[in-house]
Tab-separated table of C-alpha atoms in Angstrom:
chain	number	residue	atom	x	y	z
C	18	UNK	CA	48.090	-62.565	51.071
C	19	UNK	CA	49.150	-65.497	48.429
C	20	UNK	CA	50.170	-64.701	45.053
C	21	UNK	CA	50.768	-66.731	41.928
C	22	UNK	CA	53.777	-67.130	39.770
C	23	UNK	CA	55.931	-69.650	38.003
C	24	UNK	CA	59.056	-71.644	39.134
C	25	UNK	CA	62.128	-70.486	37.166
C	26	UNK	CA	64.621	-72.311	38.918
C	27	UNK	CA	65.496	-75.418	41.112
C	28	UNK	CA	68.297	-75.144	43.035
C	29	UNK	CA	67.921	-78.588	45.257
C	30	UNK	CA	67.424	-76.928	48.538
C	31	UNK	CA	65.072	-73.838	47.256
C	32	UNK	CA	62.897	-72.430	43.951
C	33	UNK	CA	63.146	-69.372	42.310
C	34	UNK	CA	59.430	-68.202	41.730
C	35	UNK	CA	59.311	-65.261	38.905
C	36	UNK	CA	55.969	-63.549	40.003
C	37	UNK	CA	53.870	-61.686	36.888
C	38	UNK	CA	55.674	-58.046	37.555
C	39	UNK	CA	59.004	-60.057	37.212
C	40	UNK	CA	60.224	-59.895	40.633
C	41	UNK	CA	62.158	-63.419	41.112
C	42	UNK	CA	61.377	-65.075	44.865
C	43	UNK	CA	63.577	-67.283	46.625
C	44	UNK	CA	60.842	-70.383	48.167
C	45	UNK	CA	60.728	-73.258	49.873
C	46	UNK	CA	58.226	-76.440	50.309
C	47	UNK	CA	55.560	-75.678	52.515
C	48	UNK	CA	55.695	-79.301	54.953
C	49	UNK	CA	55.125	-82.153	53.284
C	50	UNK	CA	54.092	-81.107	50.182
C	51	UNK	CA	53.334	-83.585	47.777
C	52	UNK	CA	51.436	-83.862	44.502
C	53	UNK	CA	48.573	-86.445	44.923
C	54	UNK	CA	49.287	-89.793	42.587
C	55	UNK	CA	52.848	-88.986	42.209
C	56	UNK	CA	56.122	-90.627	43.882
C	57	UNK	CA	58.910	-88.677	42.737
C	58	UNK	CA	61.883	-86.875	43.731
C	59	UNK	CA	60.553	-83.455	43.213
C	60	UNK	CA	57.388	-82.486	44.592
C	61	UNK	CA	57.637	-79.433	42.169
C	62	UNK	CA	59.311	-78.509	38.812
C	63	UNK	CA	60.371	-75.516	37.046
C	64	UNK	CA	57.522	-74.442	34.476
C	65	UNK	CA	55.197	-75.397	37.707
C	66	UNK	CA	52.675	-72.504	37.872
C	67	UNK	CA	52.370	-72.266	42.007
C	68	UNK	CA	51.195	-70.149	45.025
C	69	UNK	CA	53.089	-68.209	47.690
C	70	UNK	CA	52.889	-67.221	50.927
C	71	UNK	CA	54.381	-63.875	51.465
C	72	UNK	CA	57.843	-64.266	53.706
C	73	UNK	CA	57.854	-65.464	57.287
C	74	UNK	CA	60.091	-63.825	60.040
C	75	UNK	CA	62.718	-65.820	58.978
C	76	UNK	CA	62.257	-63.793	55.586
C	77	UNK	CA	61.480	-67.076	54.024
C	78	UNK	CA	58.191	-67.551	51.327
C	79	UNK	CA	56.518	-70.555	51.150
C	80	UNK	CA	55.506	-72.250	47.949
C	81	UNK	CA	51.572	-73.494	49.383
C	82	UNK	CA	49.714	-75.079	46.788
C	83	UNK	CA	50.337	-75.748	42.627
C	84	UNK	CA	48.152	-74.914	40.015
C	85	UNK	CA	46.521	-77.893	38.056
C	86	UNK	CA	49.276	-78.972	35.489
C	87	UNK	CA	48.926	-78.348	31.370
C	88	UNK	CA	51.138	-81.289	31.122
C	89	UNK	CA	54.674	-82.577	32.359
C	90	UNK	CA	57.352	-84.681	31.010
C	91	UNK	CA	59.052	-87.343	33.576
C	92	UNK	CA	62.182	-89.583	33.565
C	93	UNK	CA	62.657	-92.792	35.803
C	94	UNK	CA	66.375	-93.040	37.345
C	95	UNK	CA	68.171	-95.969	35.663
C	96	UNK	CA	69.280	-96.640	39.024
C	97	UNK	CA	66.709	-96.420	41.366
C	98	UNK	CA	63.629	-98.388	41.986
C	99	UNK	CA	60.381	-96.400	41.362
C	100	UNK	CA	61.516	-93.126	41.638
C	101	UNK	CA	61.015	-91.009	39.201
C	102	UNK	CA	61.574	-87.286	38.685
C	103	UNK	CA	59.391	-84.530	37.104
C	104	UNK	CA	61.724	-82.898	34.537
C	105	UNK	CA	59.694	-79.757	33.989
C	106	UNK	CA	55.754	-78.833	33.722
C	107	UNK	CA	53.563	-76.715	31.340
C	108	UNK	CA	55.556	-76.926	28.184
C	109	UNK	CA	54.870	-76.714	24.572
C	110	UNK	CA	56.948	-78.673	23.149
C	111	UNK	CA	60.296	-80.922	24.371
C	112	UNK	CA	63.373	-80.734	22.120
C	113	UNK	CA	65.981	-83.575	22.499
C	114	UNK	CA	69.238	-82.439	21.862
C	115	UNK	CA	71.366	-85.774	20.594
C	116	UNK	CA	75.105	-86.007	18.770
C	117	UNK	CA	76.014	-88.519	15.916
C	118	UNK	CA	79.683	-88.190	17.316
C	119	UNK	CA	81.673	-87.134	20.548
C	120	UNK	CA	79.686	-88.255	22.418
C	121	UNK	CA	77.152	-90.697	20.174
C	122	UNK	CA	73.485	-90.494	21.353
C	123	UNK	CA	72.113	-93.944	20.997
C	124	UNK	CA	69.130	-94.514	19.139
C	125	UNK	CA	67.508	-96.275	22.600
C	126	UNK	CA	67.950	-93.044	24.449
C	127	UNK	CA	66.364	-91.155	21.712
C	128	UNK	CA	63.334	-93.450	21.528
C	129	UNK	CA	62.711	-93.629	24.943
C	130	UNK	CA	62.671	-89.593	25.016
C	131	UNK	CA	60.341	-90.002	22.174
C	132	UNK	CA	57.958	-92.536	23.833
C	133	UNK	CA	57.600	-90.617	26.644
C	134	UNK	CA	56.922	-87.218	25.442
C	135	UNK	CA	54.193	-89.400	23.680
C	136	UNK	CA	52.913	-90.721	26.674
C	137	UNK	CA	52.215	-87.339	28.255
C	138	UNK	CA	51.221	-85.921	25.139
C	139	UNK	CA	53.985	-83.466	24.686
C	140	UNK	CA	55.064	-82.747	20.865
C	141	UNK	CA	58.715	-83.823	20.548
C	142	UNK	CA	61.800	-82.249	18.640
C	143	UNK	CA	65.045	-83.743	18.080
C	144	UNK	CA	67.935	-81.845	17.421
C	145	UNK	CA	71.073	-83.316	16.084
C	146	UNK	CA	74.118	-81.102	17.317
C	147	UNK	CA	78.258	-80.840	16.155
C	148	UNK	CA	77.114	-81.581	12.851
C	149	UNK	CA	80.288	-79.960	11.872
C	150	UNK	CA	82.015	-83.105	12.980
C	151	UNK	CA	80.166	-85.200	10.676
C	152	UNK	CA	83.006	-84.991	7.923
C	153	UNK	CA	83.514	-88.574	6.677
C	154	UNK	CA	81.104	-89.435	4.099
C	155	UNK	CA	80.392	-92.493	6.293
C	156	UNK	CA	78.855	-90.208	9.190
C	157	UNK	CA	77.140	-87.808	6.415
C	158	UNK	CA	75.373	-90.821	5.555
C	159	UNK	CA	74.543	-91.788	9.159
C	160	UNK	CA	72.868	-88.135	9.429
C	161	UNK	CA	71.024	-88.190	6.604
C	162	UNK	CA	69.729	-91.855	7.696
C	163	UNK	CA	68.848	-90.471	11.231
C	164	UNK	CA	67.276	-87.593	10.139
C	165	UNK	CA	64.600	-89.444	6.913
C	166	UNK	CA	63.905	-91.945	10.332
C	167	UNK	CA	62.366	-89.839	12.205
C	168	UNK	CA	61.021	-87.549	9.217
C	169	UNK	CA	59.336	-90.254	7.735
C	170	UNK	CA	57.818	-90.934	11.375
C	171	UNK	CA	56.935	-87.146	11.381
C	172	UNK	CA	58.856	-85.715	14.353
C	173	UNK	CA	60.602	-82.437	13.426
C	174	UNK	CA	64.688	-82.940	13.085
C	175	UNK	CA	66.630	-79.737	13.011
C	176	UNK	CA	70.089	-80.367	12.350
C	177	UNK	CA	72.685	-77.484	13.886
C	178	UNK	CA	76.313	-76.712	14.992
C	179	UNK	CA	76.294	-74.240	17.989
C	180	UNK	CA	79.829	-74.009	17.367
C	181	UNK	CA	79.672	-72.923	13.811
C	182	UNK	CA	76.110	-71.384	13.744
C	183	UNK	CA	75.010	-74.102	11.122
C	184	UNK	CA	71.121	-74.440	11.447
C	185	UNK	CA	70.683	-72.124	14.531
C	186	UNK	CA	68.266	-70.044	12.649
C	187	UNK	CA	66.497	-72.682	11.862
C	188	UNK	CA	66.121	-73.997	15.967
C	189	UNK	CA	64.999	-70.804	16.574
C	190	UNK	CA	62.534	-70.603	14.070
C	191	UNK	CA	61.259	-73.651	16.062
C	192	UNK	CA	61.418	-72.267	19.663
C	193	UNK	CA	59.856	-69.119	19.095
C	194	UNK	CA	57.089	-68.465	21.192
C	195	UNK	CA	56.827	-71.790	22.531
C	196	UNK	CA	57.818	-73.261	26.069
C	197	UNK	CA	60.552	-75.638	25.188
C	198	UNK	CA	61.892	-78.311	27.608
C	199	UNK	CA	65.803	-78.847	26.309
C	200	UNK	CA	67.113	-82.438	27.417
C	201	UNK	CA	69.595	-84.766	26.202
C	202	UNK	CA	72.857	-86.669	27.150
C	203	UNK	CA	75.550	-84.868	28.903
C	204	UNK	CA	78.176	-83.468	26.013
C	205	UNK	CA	75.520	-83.303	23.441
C	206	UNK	CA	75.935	-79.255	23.734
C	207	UNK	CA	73.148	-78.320	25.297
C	208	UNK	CA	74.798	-75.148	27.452
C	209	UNK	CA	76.747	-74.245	24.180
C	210	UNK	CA	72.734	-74.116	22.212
C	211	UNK	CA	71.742	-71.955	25.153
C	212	UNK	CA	74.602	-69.187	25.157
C	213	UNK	CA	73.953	-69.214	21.088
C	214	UNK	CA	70.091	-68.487	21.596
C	215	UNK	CA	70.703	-66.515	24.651
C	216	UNK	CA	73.537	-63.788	24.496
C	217	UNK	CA	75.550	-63.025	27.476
C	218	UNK	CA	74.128	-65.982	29.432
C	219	UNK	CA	77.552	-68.379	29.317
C	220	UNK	CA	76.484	-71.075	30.967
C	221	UNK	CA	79.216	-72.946	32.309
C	222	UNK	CA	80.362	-75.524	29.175
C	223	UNK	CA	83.334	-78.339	29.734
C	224	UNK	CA	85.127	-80.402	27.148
C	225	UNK	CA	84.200	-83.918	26.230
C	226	UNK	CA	86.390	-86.597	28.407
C	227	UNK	CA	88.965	-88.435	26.453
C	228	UNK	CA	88.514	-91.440	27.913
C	229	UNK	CA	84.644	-92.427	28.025
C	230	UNK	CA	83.563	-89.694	25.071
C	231	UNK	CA	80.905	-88.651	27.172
C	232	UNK	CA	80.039	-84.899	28.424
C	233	UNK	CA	80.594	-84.050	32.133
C	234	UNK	CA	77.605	-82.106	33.981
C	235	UNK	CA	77.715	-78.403	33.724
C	236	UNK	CA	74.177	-77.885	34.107
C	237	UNK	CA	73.429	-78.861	37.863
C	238	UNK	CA	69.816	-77.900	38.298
C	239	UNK	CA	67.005	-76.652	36.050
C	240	UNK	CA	66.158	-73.094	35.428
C	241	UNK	CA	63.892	-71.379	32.771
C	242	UNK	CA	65.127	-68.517	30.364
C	243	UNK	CA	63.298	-65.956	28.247
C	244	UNK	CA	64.504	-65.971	24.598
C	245	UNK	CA	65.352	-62.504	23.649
C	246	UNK	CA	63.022	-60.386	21.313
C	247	UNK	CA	60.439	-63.204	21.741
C	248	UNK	CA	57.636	-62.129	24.788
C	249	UNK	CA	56.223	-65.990	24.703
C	250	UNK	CA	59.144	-67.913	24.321
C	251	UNK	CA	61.414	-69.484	26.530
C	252	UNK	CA	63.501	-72.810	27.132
C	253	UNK	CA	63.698	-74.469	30.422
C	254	UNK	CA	67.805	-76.212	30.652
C	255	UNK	CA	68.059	-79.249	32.437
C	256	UNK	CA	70.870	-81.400	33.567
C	257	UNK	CA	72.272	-83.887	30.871
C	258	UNK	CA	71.116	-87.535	31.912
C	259	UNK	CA	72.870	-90.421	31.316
C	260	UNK	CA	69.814	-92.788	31.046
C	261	UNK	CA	66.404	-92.832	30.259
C	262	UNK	CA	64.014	-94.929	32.327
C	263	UNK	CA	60.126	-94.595	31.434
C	264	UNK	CA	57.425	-94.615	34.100
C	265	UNK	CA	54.666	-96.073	34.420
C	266	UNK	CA	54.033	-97.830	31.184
C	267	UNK	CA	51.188	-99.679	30.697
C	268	UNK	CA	52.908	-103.337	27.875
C	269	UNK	CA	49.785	-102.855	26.515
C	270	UNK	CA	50.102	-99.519	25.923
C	271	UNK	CA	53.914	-99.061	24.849
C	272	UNK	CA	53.332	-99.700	21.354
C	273	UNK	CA	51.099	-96.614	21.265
C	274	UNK	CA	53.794	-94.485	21.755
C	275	UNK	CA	55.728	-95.764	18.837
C	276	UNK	CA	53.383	-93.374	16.129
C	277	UNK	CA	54.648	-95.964	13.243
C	278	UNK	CA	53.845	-98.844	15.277
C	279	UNK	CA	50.589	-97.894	16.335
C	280	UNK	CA	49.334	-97.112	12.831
C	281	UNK	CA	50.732	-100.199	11.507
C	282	UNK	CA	49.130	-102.286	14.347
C	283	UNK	CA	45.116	-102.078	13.631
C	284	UNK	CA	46.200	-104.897	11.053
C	285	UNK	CA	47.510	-107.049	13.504
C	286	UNK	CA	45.320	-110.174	13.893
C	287	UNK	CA	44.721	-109.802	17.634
C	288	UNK	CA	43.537	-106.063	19.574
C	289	UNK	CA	45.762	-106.886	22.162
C	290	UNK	CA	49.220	-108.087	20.376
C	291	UNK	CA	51.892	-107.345	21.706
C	292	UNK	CA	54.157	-107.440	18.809
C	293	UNK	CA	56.414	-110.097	20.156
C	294	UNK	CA	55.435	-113.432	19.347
C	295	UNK	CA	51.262	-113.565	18.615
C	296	UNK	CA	50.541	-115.101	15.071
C	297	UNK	CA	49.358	-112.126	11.874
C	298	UNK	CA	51.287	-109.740	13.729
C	299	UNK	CA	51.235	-106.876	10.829
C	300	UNK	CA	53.758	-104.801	13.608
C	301	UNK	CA	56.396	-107.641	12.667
C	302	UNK	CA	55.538	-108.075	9.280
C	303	UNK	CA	56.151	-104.918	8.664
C	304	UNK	CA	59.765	-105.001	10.653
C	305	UNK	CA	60.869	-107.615	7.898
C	306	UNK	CA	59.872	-105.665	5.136
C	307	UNK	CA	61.960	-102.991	6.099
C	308	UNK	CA	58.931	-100.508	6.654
C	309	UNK	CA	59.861	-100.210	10.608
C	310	UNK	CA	63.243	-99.663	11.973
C	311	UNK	CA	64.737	-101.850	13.600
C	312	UNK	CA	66.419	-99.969	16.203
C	313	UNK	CA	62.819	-98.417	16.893
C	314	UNK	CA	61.738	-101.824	17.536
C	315	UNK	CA	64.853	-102.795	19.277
C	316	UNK	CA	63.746	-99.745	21.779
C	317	UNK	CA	60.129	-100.634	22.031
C	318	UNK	CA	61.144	-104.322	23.825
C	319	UNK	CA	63.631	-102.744	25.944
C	320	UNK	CA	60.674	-100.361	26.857
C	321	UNK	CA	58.233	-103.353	27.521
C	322	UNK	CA	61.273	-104.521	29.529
C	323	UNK	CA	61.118	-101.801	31.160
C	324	UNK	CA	57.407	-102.896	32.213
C	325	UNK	CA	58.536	-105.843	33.829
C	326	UNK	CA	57.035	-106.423	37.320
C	327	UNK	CA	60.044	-106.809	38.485
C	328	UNK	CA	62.554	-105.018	36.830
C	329	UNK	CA	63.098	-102.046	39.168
C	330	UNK	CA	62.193	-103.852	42.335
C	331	UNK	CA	64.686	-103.575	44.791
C	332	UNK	CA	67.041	-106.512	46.025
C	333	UNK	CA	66.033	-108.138	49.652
């Protein structure tokens, strides 16, 4: 007899399934499992709602079939051509965790998260970490540019230092009783967030290297945790990523996913501009007057870059 519950954990060569009395179930892929319309690396993802087949002889259960998808947020590997990987399913809400310093989270990275929680119609939260190390009135004033950005765009910005406790109220006030997806560069502090929100946890943290000011991976797979004193909420962890490649993009449709852009564009002279070189482009007039970023649209050509026939085709 099958019964239903909800991946917790991926640890490359099984899931964790947390079944609805709690009772947490080591699984593996039944076969050739595969979600229809999808080419990724992961058949399955943790937030995945699924089926199981009580264990074998081998004392092995089988994950058998998923349950239709609320939504899902997906990444494409810098480095390899079309694959893409499901980062987690069914969640409220994805918070990007980024750093202004040690190491810097470009703007590029950010946007691209951004787009793409657009494009599958997740709500998006960034979170600016080690704001304690924003001392010199130079960085202040970087923060305080960052943050009226993507304000004035109308994401939510919580600004926090899980070292000091600075704002963690606040990111809490945000989670709670929400699914949140937690993703960002490795180093930006994502493990450190988690033992703050989590007591006891300690996930496995590691300084920033000297040489590259970049974080090393201490998060290895994903895995879902309940947030204390709060019955619906809980954050799903993932691995820090050094890149951000979007799927799937449609040119036509990037702007869309660029909410400042898109509102701006139903001025444009054309229903199909593209923002890059068509005549009464309002997108572009707009860009010189200073009423769109220009490192947004710096990130929305890399993105139609991105859409390039051939830009993740691999080499003969």
């Amino acid at each position: 007899m099958t019964q239903q519950g909800r991946i917790i954990r991926n640890t490359g060569s099984h899931y964790v399934v947390e079944t609805a009395d709690g009772r947490e179930v080591n699984c593996k892929v039944k076969g050739n499992f595969r979600i229809k319309g999808l080419r990724t690396t992961n058949p399955v993802a943790v937030g995945d709602f699924v089926a199981i087949a009580p264990p074998g002889p081998d004392g092995t259960a089988y994950i058998t079939d998923i349950i239709d998808r609320r939504n899902y947020i997906i990444r494409r590997s810098i480095n390899l051509s079309k694959q893409s990987h499901i980062i987690a399913a069914n969640v409220d809400q994805a918070v990007l965790v980024a750093t202004l310093a040690h190491p810097t989270t470009s703007t590029n990275f950010i946007d691209r998260f951004l787009a793409t929680a657009e494009a599958y119609r997740v709500p998006a939260v960034l979170c600016i970490n080690k704001v304690d190390l924003l001392t010199d009135p130079d960085d202040r004033a970087l923060l305080d540019a960052v943050v009226h950005l993507y304000r004035t765009i109308g994401y939510t910005v919580v600004c926090v230092s899980a070292r000091t406790g600075e704002g963690m109220d606040s990111l809490r006030g945000v989670l709670r009783g929400k699914v949140s997806l937690l993703s960002g560069n490795s180093g930006v502090g994502k493990s450190t967030i988690v033992n703050d929100l989590i007591p006891g946890l300690e996930l496995r943290t590691a300084e920033i290297s000297t040489v590259h000011d970049q974080g090393m991976h201490t998060t290895t797979f994903s895995e879902l945790f309940h947030l204390p004193g709060d019955p619906d909420g809980c954050i799903i962890d993932t691995p820090g990523v050094r890149g951000f490649g979007t799927v799937d993009f449609e040119r036509a449709d990037v702007g869309h996913y660029f909410p400042e852009m898109f509102a701006i564009s139903r001025d444009c002279r054309f229903g199909n501009c593209t923002h890059v070189h068509e005549p009464g482009c309002a997108v572009r007039a707009a860009l010189d007057e200073g009423r769109i970023a220009q490192s947004r649209y710096a990130s929305y050509l890399s993105i139609l870059d991105d859409s390039a026939d051939d830009k993740y085709r691999k080499p003969f």
